[in-house]
Short mmCIF file of C-alpha atoms in Angstrom, two decimals:
data_model
loop_
_atom_site.label_atom_id
_atom_site.label_comp_id
_atom_site.label_asym_id
_atom_site.label_seq_id
_atom_site.Cartn_x
_atom_site.Cartn_y
_atom_site.Cartn_z
CA MET A 10 -4.74 54.70 2.68
CA GLU A 11 -1.52 52.53 1.49
CA PHE A 12 -0.97 51.72 5.20
CA LEU A 13 -4.46 50.65 5.32
CA SER A 14 -4.10 48.64 2.16
CA TYR A 15 -1.08 46.65 3.76
CA LEU A 16 -2.82 46.35 6.80
CA ILE A 17 -5.95 44.59 5.17
CA SER A 18 -3.44 42.29 2.91
CA GLY A 19 -2.11 41.34 6.33
CA ILE A 20 -5.04 40.65 8.15
CA SER A 21 -6.37 38.42 4.86
CA LEU A 22 -2.77 36.46 4.94
CA GLY A 23 -3.00 35.96 8.90
CA SER A 24 -6.41 34.91 8.23
CA VAL A 25 -5.18 31.87 6.33
CA TYR A 26 -2.39 31.44 8.88
CA ALA A 27 -5.00 31.54 11.57
CA ILE A 28 -7.23 28.71 9.87
CA ILE A 29 -4.19 26.38 9.72
CA ALA A 30 -2.87 27.25 13.30
CA LEU A 31 -6.53 26.29 14.45
CA GLY A 32 -5.92 22.86 13.07
CA TYR A 33 -2.41 22.76 14.55
CA THR A 34 -3.75 23.62 18.08
CA MET A 35 -6.80 21.62 17.65
CA VAL A 36 -4.67 18.33 17.38
CA TYR A 37 -1.92 19.48 19.71
CA GLY A 38 -4.32 20.56 22.60
CA ILE A 39 -5.95 17.15 22.17
CA ALA A 40 -3.77 14.64 21.00
CA LYS A 41 -0.54 16.35 22.38
CA MET A 42 1.27 15.49 18.90
CA LEU A 43 2.62 18.14 16.38
CA ASN A 44 1.50 17.09 13.00
CA PHE A 45 3.63 18.82 10.72
CA ALA A 46 2.12 16.92 7.72
CA HIS A 47 -0.57 19.57 8.23
CA GLY A 48 1.06 21.83 5.91
CA ASP A 49 0.92 19.17 2.94
CA VAL A 50 -2.54 18.33 3.47
CA ILE A 51 -3.41 22.23 2.52
CA MET A 52 -1.47 21.42 -0.76
CA ILE A 53 -3.75 18.24 -1.27
CA GLY A 54 -6.71 20.42 -0.38
CA GLY A 55 -5.61 22.73 -3.08
CA TYR A 56 -5.03 20.15 -5.86
CA ILE A 57 -8.39 18.31 -5.30
CA SER A 58 -10.10 21.90 -5.71
CA PHE A 59 -8.06 22.57 -8.69
CA CYS A 60 -9.09 19.45 -10.07
CA ALA A 61 -12.64 19.82 -9.34
CA MET A 62 -12.84 23.11 -11.04
CA SER A 63 -10.71 22.44 -13.98
CA TYR A 64 -11.46 18.93 -15.05
CA LEU A 65 -15.00 18.63 -13.25
CA ASN A 66 -15.96 22.23 -14.04
CA LEU A 67 -17.45 22.25 -10.61
CA PRO A 68 -18.26 25.77 -9.03
CA GLY A 69 -15.82 27.23 -6.43
CA PRO A 70 -18.12 26.23 -3.38
CA LEU A 71 -18.91 22.43 -4.64
CA ALA A 72 -14.84 22.21 -5.28
CA LEU A 73 -13.97 23.55 -1.43
CA LEU A 74 -16.76 21.02 -0.02
CA LEU A 75 -14.98 18.26 -2.29
CA ALA A 76 -11.59 19.25 -0.97
CA MET A 77 -12.76 19.22 2.57
CA VAL A 78 -14.10 15.75 2.42
CA VAL A 79 -11.20 14.43 0.71
CA CYS A 80 -8.92 16.14 3.25
CA THR A 81 -11.07 14.87 6.26
CA ALA A 82 -10.70 11.13 5.04
CA LEU A 83 -7.02 11.99 4.43
CA GLY A 84 -6.46 13.07 8.08
CA VAL A 85 -8.42 10.29 9.74
CA ILE A 86 -6.27 7.72 7.62
CA ILE A 87 -3.18 9.56 8.57
CA GLU A 88 -3.88 9.44 12.20
CA GLY A 89 -4.95 5.87 12.06
CA LEU A 90 -2.17 4.24 9.98
CA ALA A 91 0.85 6.76 11.10
CA TYR A 92 -0.04 8.16 14.48
CA ARG A 93 -2.04 5.64 16.61
CA PRO A 94 0.32 3.03 16.56
CA LEU A 95 2.76 5.73 18.17
CA ARG A 96 0.21 6.80 21.03
CA GLU A 97 2.52 5.89 23.49
CA ALA A 98 5.88 6.42 21.83
CA THR A 99 8.35 9.26 22.58
CA SER A 100 7.68 12.60 21.02
CA LEU A 101 10.79 12.06 18.86
CA ALA A 102 9.37 9.09 17.16
CA VAL A 103 6.14 11.24 16.56
CA LEU A 104 8.06 14.03 15.20
CA ILE A 105 10.16 11.82 12.82
CA THR A 106 6.91 9.82 11.70
CA ALA A 107 5.12 13.48 10.99
CA ILE A 108 8.07 14.50 8.92
CA GLY A 109 7.93 11.16 6.85
CA VAL A 110 4.17 11.55 6.21
CA SER A 111 4.94 14.90 5.06
CA TYR A 112 7.55 13.91 2.51
CA PHE A 113 5.23 11.13 1.39
CA LEU A 114 2.34 13.47 0.72
CA GLN A 115 4.74 15.84 -1.19
CA ASN A 116 6.25 13.13 -3.34
CA SER A 117 3.05 11.54 -4.02
CA ALA A 118 1.73 14.88 -5.27
CA LEU A 119 4.68 15.13 -7.33
CA LEU A 120 4.15 11.91 -9.18
CA ILE A 121 0.28 12.53 -9.48
CA TRP A 122 0.34 16.36 -10.69
CA GLY A 123 3.86 16.76 -11.60
CA ALA A 124 6.57 19.50 -10.71
CA THR A 125 4.96 22.14 -13.30
CA PRO A 126 3.05 24.89 -11.26
CA LYS A 127 -0.77 25.04 -11.60
CA VAL A 128 -2.34 28.36 -12.24
CA TYR A 129 -5.25 28.22 -9.79
CA SER A 130 -8.46 30.08 -10.59
CA PRO A 131 -10.14 31.70 -7.61
CA ILE A 132 -13.27 30.36 -5.92
CA ILE A 133 -14.48 33.95 -5.90
CA GLU A 134 -13.46 37.05 -7.97
CA GLY A 135 -13.90 40.77 -8.18
CA THR A 136 -13.30 43.68 -5.75
CA GLN A 137 -14.92 45.90 -3.30
CA THR A 138 -14.12 49.57 -2.95
CA VAL A 139 -14.91 51.69 0.11
CA GLY A 140 -13.71 55.22 0.34
CA GLY A 141 -10.99 54.69 -2.48
CA LEU A 142 -9.65 51.36 -0.89
CA SER A 143 -10.20 48.54 -2.85
CA VAL A 144 -10.51 44.99 -1.07
CA SER A 145 -10.80 41.73 -3.27
CA ASN A 146 -13.86 39.63 -2.52
CA ILE A 147 -11.56 36.81 -1.80
CA SER A 148 -9.94 38.64 1.00
CA LEU A 149 -13.26 39.39 2.45
CA LEU A 150 -14.34 36.01 2.37
CA THR A 151 -10.83 34.63 3.87
CA MET A 152 -11.24 37.25 7.08
CA ALA A 153 -15.10 36.38 7.43
CA ALA A 154 -14.24 32.72 7.08
CA CYS A 155 -11.42 32.87 9.92
CA ILE A 156 -13.84 34.67 12.26
CA VAL A 157 -16.65 32.31 11.68
CA ILE A 158 -14.59 29.26 12.04
CA MET A 159 -12.82 30.43 15.16
CA VAL A 160 -16.30 31.06 16.97
CA VAL A 161 -17.76 27.78 15.93
CA LEU A 162 -14.84 25.95 17.06
CA THR A 163 -14.71 27.75 20.48
CA LEU A 164 -18.43 27.03 20.95
CA PHE A 165 -17.97 23.26 19.79
CA THR A 166 -15.19 22.72 22.26
CA SER A 167 -17.21 24.29 24.98
CA LYS A 168 -20.70 23.37 24.50
CA THR A 169 -21.06 19.95 22.57
CA LYS A 170 -20.69 16.50 24.27
CA MET A 171 -17.96 15.68 21.74
CA GLY A 172 -15.93 18.98 22.44
CA LYS A 173 -16.15 18.29 26.27
CA ALA A 174 -14.86 14.60 25.45
CA MET A 175 -11.90 16.39 23.61
CA ARG A 176 -11.45 18.78 26.52
CA ALA A 177 -11.32 15.43 28.62
CA CYS A 178 -8.80 13.83 26.57
CA SER A 179 -6.66 17.06 26.58
CA GLU A 180 -6.51 17.04 30.52
CA ASP A 181 -5.91 13.30 30.97
CA LYS A 182 -6.25 10.29 28.40
CA GLY A 183 -6.12 7.79 30.92
CA ALA A 184 -9.19 9.35 33.32
CA ALA A 185 -11.34 10.12 30.04
CA GLN A 186 -11.16 6.53 29.00
CA LEU A 187 -11.93 5.38 32.55
CA MET A 188 -15.23 7.77 32.26
CA GLY A 189 -16.23 5.84 29.06
CA ILE A 190 -14.76 8.43 26.53
CA ASN A 191 -13.58 6.49 23.14
CA VAL A 192 -10.06 8.31 23.18
CA ASN A 193 -9.25 7.01 19.84
CA ARG A 194 -12.46 8.10 18.12
CA THR A 195 -12.06 11.15 19.95
CA ILE A 196 -8.76 11.90 18.38
CA SER A 197 -9.57 10.72 14.80
CA ILE A 198 -12.53 13.38 14.97
CA THR A 199 -9.91 15.99 15.91
CA PHE A 200 -7.65 15.16 13.10
CA ALA A 201 -10.83 15.20 10.60
CA ILE A 202 -11.65 18.78 11.92
CA GLY A 203 -8.05 19.78 11.48
CA SER A 204 -7.70 18.39 7.92
CA ALA A 205 -10.98 20.04 6.89
CA LEU A 206 -9.59 23.13 8.13
CA ALA A 207 -6.51 22.73 6.17
CA ALA A 208 -8.47 22.10 3.00
CA VAL A 209 -10.49 25.36 3.45
CA ALA A 210 -7.03 27.21 4.16
CA GLY A 211 -5.57 25.49 0.91
CA VAL A 212 -8.48 26.88 -1.22
CA LEU A 213 -8.46 30.22 0.29
CA MET A 214 -4.74 30.41 0.05
CA CYS A 215 -4.55 29.39 -3.58
CA SER A 216 -7.37 31.74 -4.53
CA ALA A 217 -5.57 34.67 -3.21
CA TYR A 218 -1.99 33.42 -4.41
CA PRO A 219 -2.84 31.68 -7.34
CA THR A 220 0.32 29.18 -7.87
CA LEU A 221 0.06 25.64 -6.97
CA MET A 222 2.82 22.97 -6.63
CA PRO A 223 3.62 20.00 -4.38
CA THR A 224 5.55 22.21 -2.08
CA THR A 225 2.71 24.87 -1.62
CA GLY A 226 1.91 24.07 1.79
CA SER A 227 5.38 23.86 3.33
CA MET A 228 5.98 27.52 4.20
CA PRO A 229 2.37 28.48 5.40
CA GLY A 230 2.43 25.25 7.38
CA ILE A 231 5.60 26.25 9.25
CA LYS A 232 4.39 29.84 9.73
CA ALA A 233 0.99 28.64 10.93
CA PHE A 234 2.83 26.54 13.49
CA THR A 235 4.68 29.38 14.41
CA ALA A 236 1.55 31.33 14.51
CA ALA A 237 -0.05 28.53 16.98
CA VAL A 238 3.13 28.95 19.01
CA PHE A 239 3.17 32.78 19.08
CA GLY A 240 -0.42 32.80 20.38
CA GLY A 241 -0.38 30.32 22.59
CA ILE A 242 -0.56 26.34 21.20
CA GLY A 243 -3.48 24.66 22.45
CA SER A 244 -5.47 27.82 22.82
CA ILE A 245 -8.19 28.43 19.97
CA PRO A 246 -8.28 32.10 20.71
CA GLY A 247 -4.68 32.34 20.94
CA ALA A 248 -4.12 30.50 17.33
CA PHE A 249 -6.50 32.96 15.89
CA LEU A 250 -4.61 36.27 17.42
CA GLY A 251 -1.23 34.52 16.59
CA GLY A 252 -2.22 34.05 12.91
CA ILE A 253 -3.84 37.48 12.37
CA LEU A 254 -0.58 39.30 14.03
CA LEU A 255 2.07 37.26 12.24
CA GLY A 256 0.13 37.89 8.68
CA ILE A 257 -0.03 41.74 9.68
CA ILE A 258 3.65 41.72 10.85
CA GLU A 259 4.75 39.91 7.56
CA ALA A 260 2.56 42.33 5.28
CA LEU A 261 4.26 45.28 7.03
CA ALA A 262 8.02 44.06 7.09
CA LYS A 263 7.58 43.54 3.08
CA ALA A 264 6.14 46.77 2.54
CA TYR A 265 8.18 48.97 4.71
CA ILE A 266 11.57 47.15 5.40
CA SER A 267 12.50 44.37 2.98
CA THR A 268 10.99 41.35 1.12
CA GLN A 269 14.02 39.15 1.60
CA LEU A 270 13.80 39.79 5.38
CA SER A 271 10.29 39.50 6.13
CA ASN A 272 10.39 35.77 6.99
CA SER A 273 13.26 36.48 9.44
CA ILE A 274 11.46 39.40 10.75
CA VAL A 275 8.49 37.24 11.53
CA PHE A 276 10.73 34.52 13.26
CA ALA A 277 12.45 37.15 15.22
CA VAL A 278 9.48 38.47 16.68
CA LEU A 279 8.36 35.25 17.70
CA ILE A 280 11.52 34.57 19.41
CA ILE A 281 11.35 38.00 21.55
CA VAL A 282 7.60 37.14 22.27
CA LEU A 283 8.49 33.67 23.49
CA LEU A 284 11.28 35.16 25.70
CA VAL A 285 9.18 37.22 27.48
CA ARG A 286 6.23 34.89 27.46
CA PRO A 287 7.37 31.45 27.05
CA ALA A 288 3.80 30.00 26.85
CA GLY A 289 2.64 32.12 23.99
CA LEU A 290 0.45 35.31 24.20
CA LEU A 291 -2.76 33.42 25.46
CA GLY A 292 -1.02 30.43 26.54
CA LYS A 293 -0.93 29.28 30.21
CA TYR A 294 2.10 27.88 31.87
CA VAL A 295 1.28 24.47 33.28
CA PRO A 296 4.10 23.01 35.41
CA GLU A 297 4.72 19.16 34.91
CA LYS A 298 4.45 16.78 37.69
CA VAL A 299 7.39 14.37 38.18
#
């Protein structure tokens, strides 16, 4: 029973990582850029929902919706101002810009909300007991949301016109533009979707771990990127699988090995997996033509 409790805790934590990793993998798969400011968009989503519930007295679902709207707009603004001018720039220039945007968001949050940690009120409370095993409602909501988001994104990218345009941009932006696809608009929509997912992850994460500060999104963002690489960055099912496995590994490592060493164990497993499968668990190796 104790093992099941740790396992469910790991799946719940992994579901948060998976939702964040889905945003990472969408942006990388289509725009071919690593948005390391993604973790800080999570933090902004947490603060927006916190203010909505604490100061505006909005219920949890409306606070979540407001956070999604604000983060969606923020994602589009970041893409338009910081990344679009670097569309043809080197990967290093984009990476440095992403780090700069990350620090800008963190320091903006520090100026607006201060360094004192905020105590976050969960958007849903209570527990469910099945066969002597207690599971919080927020854990159940997080796991359900992760599955629904993964299925919806998979259907969206494979069935809708915009989803097919995203896949075309992922394969070849130049050819997609020649076929009449608005590449800039497609990438902006990708950032909007990824940022909305970051807001969902921020609210769910803060509900499960109710401490909010300007650096809240940093480590989850790094771990979610690790999950995306673990599962195969660019693959939606891979991001889902990588997030879930990463959460389980972290929870079991904390329970049975060491709380202090849990992060090291997570990254050690990533290294081992990449040595065996460099493209990740579900990633595909694509040779580059020169």
